[in-house]
Structure formats: structure tokens, C-alpha cells
Coordinates of C-alpha atoms in Angstrom, one line a residue:
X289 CA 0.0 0.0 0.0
X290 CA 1.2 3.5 -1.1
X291 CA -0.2 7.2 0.3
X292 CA 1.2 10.3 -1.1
X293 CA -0.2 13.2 0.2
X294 CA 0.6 16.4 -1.6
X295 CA 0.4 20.2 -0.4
X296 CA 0.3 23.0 -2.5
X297 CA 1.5 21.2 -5.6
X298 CA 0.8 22.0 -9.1
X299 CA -2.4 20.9 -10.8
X300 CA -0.2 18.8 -13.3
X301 CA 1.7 16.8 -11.3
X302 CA -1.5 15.9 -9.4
X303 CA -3.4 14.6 -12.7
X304 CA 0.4 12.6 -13.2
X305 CA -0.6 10.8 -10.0
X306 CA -4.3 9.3 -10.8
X307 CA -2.7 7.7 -13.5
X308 CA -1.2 5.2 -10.8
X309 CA -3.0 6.0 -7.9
X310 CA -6.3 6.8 -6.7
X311 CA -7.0 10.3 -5.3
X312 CA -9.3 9.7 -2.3
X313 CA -9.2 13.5 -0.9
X314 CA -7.9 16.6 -2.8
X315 CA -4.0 16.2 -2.9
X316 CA -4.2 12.6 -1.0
X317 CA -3.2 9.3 -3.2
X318 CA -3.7 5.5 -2.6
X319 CA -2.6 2.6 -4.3
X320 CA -0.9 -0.3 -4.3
X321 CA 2.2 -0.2 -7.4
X322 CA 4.9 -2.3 -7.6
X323 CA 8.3 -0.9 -5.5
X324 CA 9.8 0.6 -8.6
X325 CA 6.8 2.3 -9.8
X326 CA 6.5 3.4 -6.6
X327 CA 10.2 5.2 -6.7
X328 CA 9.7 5.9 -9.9
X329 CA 6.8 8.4 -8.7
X330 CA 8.3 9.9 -6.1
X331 CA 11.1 10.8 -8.2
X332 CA 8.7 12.7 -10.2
X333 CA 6.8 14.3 -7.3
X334 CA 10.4 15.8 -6.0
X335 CA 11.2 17.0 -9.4
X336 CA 7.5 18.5 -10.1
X337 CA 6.3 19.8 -7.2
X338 CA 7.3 23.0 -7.4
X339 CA 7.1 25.2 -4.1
X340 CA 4.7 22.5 -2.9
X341 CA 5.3 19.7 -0.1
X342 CA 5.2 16.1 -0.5
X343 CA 5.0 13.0 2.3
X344 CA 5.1 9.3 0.9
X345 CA 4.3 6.4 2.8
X346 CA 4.2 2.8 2.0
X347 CA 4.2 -0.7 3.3
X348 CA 7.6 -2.6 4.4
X349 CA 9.1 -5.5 6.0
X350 CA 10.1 -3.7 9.8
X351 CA 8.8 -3.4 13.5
X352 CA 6.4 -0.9 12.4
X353 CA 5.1 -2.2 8.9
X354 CA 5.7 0.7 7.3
X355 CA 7.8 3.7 5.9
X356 CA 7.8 7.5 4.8
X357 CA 9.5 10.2 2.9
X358 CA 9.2 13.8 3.4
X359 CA 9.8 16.5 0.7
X360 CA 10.6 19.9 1.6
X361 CA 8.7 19.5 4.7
X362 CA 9.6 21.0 8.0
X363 CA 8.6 17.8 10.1
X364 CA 11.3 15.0 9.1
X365 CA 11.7 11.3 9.7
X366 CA 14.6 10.4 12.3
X367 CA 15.8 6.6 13.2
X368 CA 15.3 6.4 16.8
X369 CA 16.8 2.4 17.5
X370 CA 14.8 0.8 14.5
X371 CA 11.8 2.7 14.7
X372 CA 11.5 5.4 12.7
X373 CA 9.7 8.7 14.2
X374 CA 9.1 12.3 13.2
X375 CA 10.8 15.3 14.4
X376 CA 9.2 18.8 14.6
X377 CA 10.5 21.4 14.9
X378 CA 9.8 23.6 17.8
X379 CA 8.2 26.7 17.3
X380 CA 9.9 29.9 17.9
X381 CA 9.0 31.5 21.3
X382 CA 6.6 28.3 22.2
X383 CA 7.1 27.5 25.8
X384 CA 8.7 23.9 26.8
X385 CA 5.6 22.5 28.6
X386 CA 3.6 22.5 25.4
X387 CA 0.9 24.8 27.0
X388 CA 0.3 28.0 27.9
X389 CA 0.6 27.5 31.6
X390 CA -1.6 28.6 34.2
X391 CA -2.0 32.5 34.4
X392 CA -0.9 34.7 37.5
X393 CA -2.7 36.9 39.4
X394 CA -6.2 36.4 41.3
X395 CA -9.2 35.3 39.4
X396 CA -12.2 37.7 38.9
X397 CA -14.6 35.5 41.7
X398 CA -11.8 35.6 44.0
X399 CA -11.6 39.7 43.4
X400 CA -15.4 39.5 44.3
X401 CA -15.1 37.8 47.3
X402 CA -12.3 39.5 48.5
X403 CA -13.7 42.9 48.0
X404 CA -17.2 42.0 48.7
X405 CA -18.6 42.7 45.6
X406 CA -21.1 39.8 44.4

């Protein structure tokens, strides 16, 4: 099983695909070619798709059953002891926990109570 999923790609390289694959959502393929049509197309999607991103992910004999490419993506496949996983990169100015983090100061029902307003 193959899935390319294309972002911002030209219209052409889009109609290449559904010769080979079957487009099930607007810029997302599926099928099932053979392992040299399948390079065969990604070699095509990194020459064609312009300012455009690309992912390809396909069946394969490891732990997780599968594999992916990434083409001028800012998230990007890493080898973390067989597995493979995806690194992102961290936003500029985002804070470590992942959240916001709880805000300072008193509440507005606690400034009620406190200064007897209801």
C-alpha cells in the first residue's frame, strides 16, 4: 500500500498521480504499485512539485510495517533504534511545557469575594 499526500503542488503533477493511484481526498493518493513504480513516482513528485510539499508512505518488512518520505517538509523522519519517528521542529518563542501555563494573578470570583462585591 502507497499514500502520497501532496500540499500545494501544481495541478499537473496531481493529474500525473491518478494515472497510478487513486485520489481519495484533494491532494491525497492511494494505491498499491509495484516498488519501482512506486520510486519511480516519487522521483517525479520531487522534481515536479514546485514550491509545494510532498509525504510518501508505503508498506515494508520492519517493526512498524511501514515507511515514509518527506519532501521539503519542516517535520522530518529520524531513526530512533529501528523505529522510525518524526521530528518537529519547535516553534519559535513556544514554551517547553507545550501549554500555555496557568496565568498569574487572582481570578475575577476571588476579586469578588475578596472585596465584597457579588
Amino acid at each position: 500500500m502507497t499514500v502520497i499526500v501532496l500540499t500545494n503542488c501544481p495541478a499537473g503533477l496531481r493529474g500525473f498521480l491518478t494515472r497510478w493511484l487513486l485520489e481519495i481526498s484533494a491532494g491525497v493518493f492511494i494505491g498499491n504499485p509495484s516498488a519501482r513504480i512506486r520510486d519511480v513516482l516519487w522521483d517525479e513528485v520531487q522534481q515536479y512539485a514546485g514550491q509545494g510539499r510532498a509525504l510518501l508512505a508505503h508498506t515494508t518488512n520492519n517493526e512498524q510495517g511501514f515507511t515514509f518520505r518527506t519532501h521539503d517538509h519542516s517535520w522530518h523522519p529520524i531513526d530512533h533504534e529501528g523505529l522510525t519517528l518524526i521530528s518537529r521542529p519547535k516553534a519559535a518563542g513556544a514554551p517547553r511545557g507545550g501549554g500555555g501555563g496557568p496565568k498569574t494573578g487572582w481570578s475575577k470570583a476571588s476579586k469578588r469575594r475578596r472585596f465584597g462585591r457579588t
